[in-house]
Amino acid sequence: MRSKLGLDVGLADSCREVAAEIARDVGQRTAGRTTVSVERTVARLLGVDGVDALDVPLPNVLVDQIEEHGGLARGLAYWLGNAIIATGAEPLEIAKLVGAGELDLHHLPLAEDHRIRQTIRQHAAAALEKIRGTRAERATFRAGLDGGTADAVETYVLTATGNVYEDVAHAEAVAENGGDIVAVIRSTAQSLLDYVPFGPTTEGFGGTFATQANFAIMREALDRWSRANGRYVKLSSFCSGLCMPEIAAMGAIEGLDNMVNDALYGILYRDINLRRTLIDQRFSRMINGYFGVVINTGEDNYLRTADAVTAAPSVVASQMINYFLARDSGLPPEQIGVGNAFEIHPDVTNGLLYEWAQAQLTRELFPDCPVKYMPPTVHMNGNPFRTHAVDSLFNLVTVATKQEIQTIGVPTEGVFTPHIHDRVLGLENTRYVANFARDLGDDIEFRPGGIIQTRAAQVLAEAHQMLLEIAEIGLFDAIGKGYFGNVSRHYDHGRGAEGIVEFDTGYYNPFMELMGVDLDA
Amino acid sequence: MRSKLGLDVGLADSCREVAAEIARDVGQRTAGRTTVSVERTVARLLGVDGVDALDVPLPNVLVDQIEEHGGLARGLAYWLGNAIIATGAEPLEIAKLVGAGELDLHHLPLAEDHRIRQTIRQHAAAALEKIRGTRAERATFRAGLDGGTADAVETYVLTATGNVYEDVAHAEAVAENGGDIVAVIRSTAQSLLDYVPFGPTTEGFGGTFATQANFAIMREALDRWSRANGRYVKLSSFCSGLCMPEIAAMGAIEGLDNMVNDALYGILYRDINLRRTLIDQRFSRMINGYFGVVINTGEDNYLRTADAVTAAPSVVASQMINYFLARDSGLPPEQIGVGNAFEIHPDVTNGLLYEWAQAQLTRELFPDCPVKYMPPTVHMNGNPFRTHAVDSLFNLVTVATKQEIQTIGVPTEGVFTPHIHDRVLGLENTRYVANFARDLGDDIEFRPGGIIQTRAAQVLAEAHQMLLEIAEIGLFDAIGKGYFGNVSRHYDHGRGAEGIVEFDTGYYNPFMELMGVDLDA
Amino acid sequence: MRETADLSAVRPYGDHLNDGLVQVTFTLPVPYGLAARHAALELARTMRLTEPEVVHYQRLCDGYTYFVVIGQCRQSVDFATLREGAFDIQYLTEHEIDRLIEEQIGRRVVVIGASTGTDTHSVGIDAMLNLKGLDGRHGLEAYHGFEVHNLGSQVPNARLVERAIAVNADAILVSQTVTQQNLHLHNLTELVEIAEAEGIRDRTLLICGGPRVSHELAKELGFDAGFSKGTYPDHVGTYIAKELVARRAIASTTATAG
Amino acid sequence: MRETADLSAVRPYGDHLNDGLVQVTFTLPVPYGLAARHAALELARTMRLTEPEVVHYQRLCDGYTYFVVIGQCRQSVDFATLREGAFDIQYLTEHEIDRLIEEQIGRRVVVIGASTGTDTHSVGIDAMLNLKGLDGRHGLEAYHGFEVHNLGSQVPNARLVERAIAVNADAILVSQTVTQQNLHLHNLTELVEIAEAEGIRDRTLLICGGPRVSHELAKELGFDAGFSKGTYPDHVGTYIAKELVARRAIASTTATAG
Ligand code: B12
Ligand code: B12
Ligand SMILES: Cc1ncc(COP(=O)(O)O)c(C=O)c1O
Ligand SMILES: Cc1ncc(COP(=O)(O)O)c(C=O)c1O
């Protein structure tokens, strides 16, 4: 693909090199550590689910017991492997016994290390095989349906009623009106919970709790619709917060297609400890990568707390870093939906040209990625008509720059979590513009040295500079200095730091091995 | 200006030549005729205004009396000139006497022809001088105010409450929200009245009667606003229907800046006799031209009764003809706002590219004209959000192709004559897009041989072909064959034919002479 | 499990069953400011909105302020009962209509139509009557079963009735688009009066249509039926055919009885 | 001549004085069709709309239909009286506020702020408190008259009150953005309760803000004032300064009297 922006290819390559280096450095600095959430994820992948009598999720029950005895440094797999040998029971049974207070993993005779590893490795392999089997069935199901036009943008629509059953109603309206991906937004504060709630839920704020049951309910509803209407509708959710890798596992199990999964969001916007998140994101991404789930990063957020015109280079820098962190976790480019947003203040003269430049820049820098484009939000006010007009131009840039995934804008963005018809009005706007302007991108060229080309070049140059600086000081310090979204977070601060555990020499996680990514490399 | 469309210059020139020929032919076929309305206009320009005891406007009273005696073939000027000589009274006094039944113009002694001509010519010259004086004062007033950015589009906003005082409230909201031109839409059916109602009016349907008093009320309100806010706001109305030239005179007297004034609209859409309209339009345009009023033609209408994709060439053909008819009436290009509209069905794939091509084509074919762009209307339904989205793209094409005058779209287009806030919402959309995409047009180029360029070339070629056919059969027959808007009208049919009068050798119209256009050329 | 709506007490739905959420927009002729905001909330309360909230308001010009209000409508509507009584008609295809006419009426049905008064909007009536029809669905002119006279637009009511008598029309179709200041009401009422005065009301179907003409309104004004946006020629074609057949049935029963 | 609005009986304005025109949009959980249209009209009537008209309706999905209705609201509001009683405050500039504090209070006013509970929206409170402020208007941090403590977002109410006591705050400023399911109501009410329990309610101004927080709501929940969209730092700055000055005046009168 020829660059429409006339980009400096060398500079872009240099950005990539520097970003890869930054990501490697993060890998090194987080290596040799696990977290309570990573370990709970191992339990979940091994089939542990459910809650104890006090409603504590069984993965937490297990990890808590192991931690109590200071055993987490070996990894939950070690203890569970040993327990399997000792009891002959399956992981879920073992977890139930622990939950019922009938079993203490540390009071069991310890088998030999290699036997433990072998046992748990077999269980893990079988578990992965099973999930892969279900996903393969899904792939067949999907292949039998209309997957939409290959080159058209996939519309991504949120539902966020707080009640999973109401979300289903919204999702049906979305599907019926051409939505391609339904994303169940999570209740506020769930990111701060160090466990995943259990069962179907009907009371959330600004979103619906991400539980395995809710995933299943929504998946089933969408599949029902897809079957009846012959078009496959994808499901997405948020894979972030203190339970990031667990949610990845739940998503894989329940057949989610996409996940919002950002390396830095929780740090910056939820004040989660930075090392905790960076360790968690890695395992979560391994899982997403392994099961073919497309992830979407959250650079859009920076433009909500920093000015979109001046913060543009930080978006590119972050996309690069997010990209290489994902690559390092084994995600192929086709599964890395780097984020991107249309957030310039509507009163900026030629703002559209800057947006166009930025969107095209993202598209050209990540040619193999399903880039995800986010709608205007922060400057949207209570006037639904103003928002709708801005959304129209957002839709135009989307189609003209060939974004692959597009979260649609809704007229009431500035007011409340959208009502059912707001989603439909948003989809109609999107569909109208996507079709009415279908080949515009191919039909026009940017004037060499014009505003658009100049802006793109400048953003790239500044992003490059920024990456160099970050490489110099390391990502941790860069976050401390407020490079992203004007938010500054420090090494030891933030929630969840207490959940980080250093490996001891006997640490073992069969999934990392089986999923083929060596984290200690 | 380099053609962004890569137009075939020779073909464009050939279109112009053929259209000029068509216009000349119309001139010849309508020459040697006047109409009751043209003659009433002469009276109005000479200062005759007011109504008789039965509310009949005095210009009608005069013309009716002259006609009754079969004297109209000489022109009202002749009889009035004679009456001035005979009575020593001014035209208005004479009209009042006639209205009161106290004077019969035919019972007066006849002065010599040359004396009559000389007398009435003097009166006419003085009348023109006076109107020009007032207009010069207006020009000074306007020069002292902010006239807007020279290269920005002028937004043109309708008011149509039916009540002139309510129109004033709407006009203030329009002015306050950046509107540049306020157009008082006329009550339905006024075009069919063979007289102009008198005085301020408060009951109209879908518009407010165009009366001289209403013009004055609105002019005064806008001037008041302009003075208080330092920005000049223009006034426009409809100069069409059976009283087309009279309204031109009223507009000139009351300081209107623009007039919708189309050569064919009344024929096609009001079933007014075609010769009647073509004679009337000529005098009306002479007046508009002479007093510096910008006219706007109505090709947008064709796209409401014919399909906008296929009827596109007819728009170009008509623009050319309208342009040369206007030139033949003495209008300079800077006062000819050829019309143009964004009416392709929103579901047409790549419709935006066709719209863009067409708008750019109009812009390039009429480089010196203040081209006027009309919003989507016919496919707008009751969903105000859908309309608003379509209006956004309309606004985009407007700024990208540098239209000079833009009638704004309003979200409730498909429902009712817009409420006061609908106009404001429409203006906000326009302002947002105009600023956010300000230099887009200059920053992009069309791909050579792409969809846009190909479409423009094709429309031009078909328009050329159409013009050749029209030149062959003449405009009258072309109208009969439904070339424009799929509407067919015939030579002798339609309203107002009875108001056409052939000159006798003594016919005299001092204004034609004084305004410097020789209609019998 | 998902709660299902109680159709006998239906309320607006925003994102939860029975949340009653509605959005109301309007302008008040009052100057922009906090007091204006209060006035808007007061007004919303007179509209029986609970917890109204002004989510946006803006000055339009001196003395006029625009509001976007959301609030909860706690009242409900009995949809279950409404549904029972609703005017609904099973539409036939062009072919079925033609066959119905051929079999049950045995001659072509004569319809005459126009956009009346000063209304020059002809696209709607043309869509119903002219060959071309609408969105690829033929107008009645294309049907075997109809003889169509389309007088076009700006047709005085008196002239329409006069022509209807002349062609012995079974149905008169009128279109009205300009509704500002209720112009259409005067015009439509006049047509009914003239039809009555001329003595053809009983033997002619009077049908009106237009973007803001509803069936209820049509009935209220003395028409037999009204058609609004979204009408296709086969809709009105079905109505005419079925209604004429039904009337014949009644007439023949009455004739036999009498 | 132009009729002027009777401010003691104000009605919505579409394009004529007192035409009462309003637009109402909502979804009903009923299947799309003519019966749904009827239900929408019925509902509009329960909202006291005269001559309601469905100008648009569309199917959203099985069992849900969206409506755009226009109608006339014949009720009126007494704006003249409302205007008299309206809460309105004359805003001072940064400089004026600083001077007022210096002259009348004689020390820096201590304010502490946060976005509380699980709310992570910090842009609003930052705009009020941080140096940078909003649209080029400084936040209170930039004022000479204020000592500012901004705790950021996701701050538990208990922690906010604890810190307020520690710094001896004159005013507590809380921001709330997520309002779905009335989350903010619980959270704001809790703050008042804690402040009361800790015995600081009387000597501390409690101020809340957020896009959907109105002054009325704030009062209702037990706050001293509430600020919504369109608030600038000088607005809340003015309020704090004036209110503290007023309270001192009362206190000193009481003291003298007592
Ligand atoms: C095209 C158009 C014109 C054209 C008309 C050309 C023509 N020969 O028809 C022109 C440019 C001439 C025109 C002029 C005016 N127009 Co006009 N026009 C429109 C426009 C853009 C589209 C109407 C249309 O063709 N719709 C498509 C057809 C297919 O839809 P329809 O008419 O609703 O018909 C459907 C149904 O209603 C039904 N139906 C209709 N009639 C009938 C009859 C029967 C028997 C049946 C069974 C069914 C039926 O079936 C049809 C198919 O589904 C609308 C805006 C809009 N988007 O609606 C404004 C609009 C109708 N016009 C309007 C106005 C005010 C005018 C003017 C009066 C303005 C002025 N003062 O100059 C003038 C004068 C016209 C007049 N006196 O009648 C207003 C009306 C406001 C109101 N409710 O009162 C509108 C809504 C624009 C606006 N928002 O202000 N207009
Ligand atoms: C930026 C943003 C975010 C950022 C916040 C970053 C940050 N550090 O602040 C991020 C991306 C993290 C975010 C996340 C979420 N958000 Co958010 N977000 C927004 C957005 C786009 C803009 C808000 C904003 O900054 N406005 C600009 C500021 C200046 O305006 P303001 O806050 O209203 O403040 C002004 C006044 O209200 C007042 N004011 C405010 N506070 C105070 C305090 C005092 C004392 C005073 C005097 C005045 C005052 O003065 C300010 C200046 O005038 C809005 C949409 C929108 N356009 O409003 C959604 C929005 C607020 N978010 C929403 C939601 C639901 C969420 C999530 C819960 C979604 C989810 N489930 O994941 C999450 C979680 C956040 C949480 N639990 O709090 C909803 C809230 C719906 C509702 N009413 O309940 C909105 C409306 C979007 C939507 N339509 O759904 N969001
Ligand atoms: C990247 C990313 N992750 C997660 C979330 C979800 O927020 P929460 O922290 O409430 O789960 C968001 C919301 O904006 C996001 O952008
Ligand atoms: C060119 C032109 N003239 C006049 C009019 C006004 O219509 P009427 O015939 O009702 O005056 C229109 C309305 O669309 C128009 O486009």
PDB file of N, CA and C in Angstrom, chain C residues 5 22 34 55 70 76 84 86 91 95 102 109 115 119 130 139 158 188 208 214 228 250:
ATOM      1  N   ALA C   5     -42.539  -7.265  29.415  1.00  0.00           N
ATOM      2  CA  ALA C   5     -43.431  -6.120  29.577  1.00  0.00           C
ATOM      3  C   ALA C   5     -44.867  -6.602  29.794  1.00  0.00           C
ATOM      4  N   VAL C  22     -38.458   9.465  28.899  1.00  0.00           N
ATOM      5  CA  VAL C  22     -38.812  10.151  27.658  1.00  0.00           C
ATOM      6  C   VAL C  22     -37.970  11.419  27.552  1.00  0.00           C
ATOM      7  N   LEU C  34     -31.118  30.958  34.591  1.00  0.00           N
ATOM      8  CA  LEU C  34     -31.540  29.943  35.555  1.00  0.00           C
ATOM      9  C   LEU C  34     -33.053  29.894  35.715  1.00  0.00           C
ATOM     10  N   VAL C  55     -31.235  18.568  30.396  1.00  0.00           N
ATOM     11  CA  VAL C  55     -29.891  18.090  30.060  1.00  0.00           C
ATOM     12  C   VAL C  55     -29.182  19.058  29.105  1.00  0.00           C
ATOM     13  N   ILE C  70     -35.154  15.550  29.992  1.00  0.00           N
ATOM     14  CA  ILE C  70     -35.550  14.157  30.105  1.00  0.00           C
ATOM     15  C   ILE C  70     -36.296  13.975  31.418  1.00  0.00           C
ATOM     16  N   SER C  76     -49.164   4.754  32.152  1.00  0.00           N
ATOM     17  CA  SER C  76     -49.009   3.637  31.239  1.00  0.00           C
ATOM     18  C   SER C  76     -50.185   3.581  30.276  1.00  0.00           C
ATOM     19  N   GLU C  84     -56.248  -5.037  20.181  1.00  0.00           N
ATOM     20  CA  GLU C  84     -57.472  -5.705  19.745  1.00  0.00           C
ATOM     21  C   GLU C  84     -58.244  -4.850  18.745  1.00  0.00           C
ATOM     22  N   ALA C  86     -57.357  -2.254  16.946  1.00  0.00           N
ATOM     23  CA  ALA C  86     -56.655  -1.442  15.954  1.00  0.00           C
ATOM     24  C   ALA C  86     -57.123  -1.687  14.522  1.00  0.00           C
ATOM     25  N   TYR C  91     -52.795  -6.417   3.460  1.00  0.00           N
ATOM     26  CA  TYR C  91     -52.582  -5.904   2.114  1.00  0.00           C
ATOM     27  C   TYR C  91     -52.423  -7.008   1.081  1.00  0.00           C
ATOM     28  N   HIS C  95     -51.302  -8.198  -8.204  1.00  0.00           N
ATOM     29  CA  HIS C  95     -51.992  -9.281  -8.882  1.00  0.00           C
ATOM     30  C   HIS C  95     -53.267  -9.697  -8.142  1.00  0.00           C
ATOM     31  N   GLU C 102     -61.537  -8.251 -10.625  1.00  0.00           N
ATOM     32  CA  GLU C 102     -62.101  -8.981 -11.757  1.00  0.00           C
ATOM     33  C   GLU C 102     -63.195  -9.942 -11.292  1.00  0.00           C
ATOM     34  N   VAL C 109     -62.407  -0.469 -11.831  1.00  0.00           N
ATOM     35  CA  VAL C 109     -62.787   0.505 -10.817  1.00  0.00           C
ATOM     36  C   VAL C 109     -62.231   1.863 -11.236  1.00  0.00           C
ATOM     37  N   SER C 115     -54.015  16.597  -6.087  1.00  0.00           N
ATOM     38  CA  SER C 115     -53.533  17.343  -4.938  1.00  0.00           C
ATOM     39  C   SER C 115     -54.329  18.645  -5.019  1.00  0.00           C
ATOM     40  N   ASP C 119     -52.313  23.377  -3.084  1.00  0.00           N
ATOM     41  CA  ASP C 119     -51.192  22.469  -2.837  1.00  0.00           C
ATOM     42  C   ASP C 119     -50.580  21.999  -4.149  1.00  0.00           C
ATOM     43  N   ASN C 130     -49.683   7.175 -10.747  1.00  0.00           N
ATOM     44  CA  ASN C 130     -48.973   7.042 -12.018  1.00  0.00           C
ATOM     45  C   ASN C 130     -48.302   5.688 -12.189  1.00  0.00           C
ATOM     46  N   GLY C 139     -47.861   2.171  -9.692  1.00  0.00           N
ATOM     47  CA  GLY C 139     -49.033   2.957  -9.329  1.00  0.00           C
ATOM     48  C   GLY C 139     -50.279   2.307  -9.920  1.00  0.00           C
ATOM     49  N   ALA C 158     -63.926  21.920  -6.177  1.00  0.00           N
ATOM     50  CA  ALA C 158     -65.127  21.899  -7.007  1.00  0.00           C
ATOM     51  C   ALA C 158     -64.837  21.212  -8.339  1.00  0.00           C
ATOM     52  N   LEU C 188     -59.759  19.865   3.115  1.00  0.00           N
ATOM     53  CA  LEU C 188     -60.351  18.525   3.091  1.00  0.00           C
ATOM     54  C   LEU C 188     -61.823  18.583   3.474  1.00  0.00           C
ATOM     55  N   CYS C 208     -58.205  10.240   1.553  1.00  0.00           N
ATOM     56  CA  CYS C 208     -57.183  11.279   1.495  1.00  0.00           C
ATOM     57  C   CYS C 208     -55.852  10.730   1.973  1.00  0.00           C
ATOM     58  N   SER C 214     -53.609  11.203   9.035  1.00  0.00           N
ATOM     59  CA  SER C 214     -53.723   9.862   9.603  1.00  0.00           C
ATOM     60  C   SER C 214     -55.119   9.322   9.318  1.00  0.00           C
ATOM     61  N   SER C 228     -50.977   7.740   5.275  1.00  0.00           N
ATOM     62  CA  SER C 228     -49.893   8.636   5.596  1.00  0.00           C
ATOM     63  C   SER C 228     -48.580   8.154   4.999  1.00  0.00           C
ATOM     64  N   ILE C 250     -72.967  -5.802   1.091  1.00  0.00           N
ATOM     65  CA  ILE C 250     -74.030  -5.212   1.916  1.00  0.00           C
ATOM     66  C   ILE C 250     -75.199  -4.777   1.046  1.00  0.00           C
TER      67      ILE C 250
END
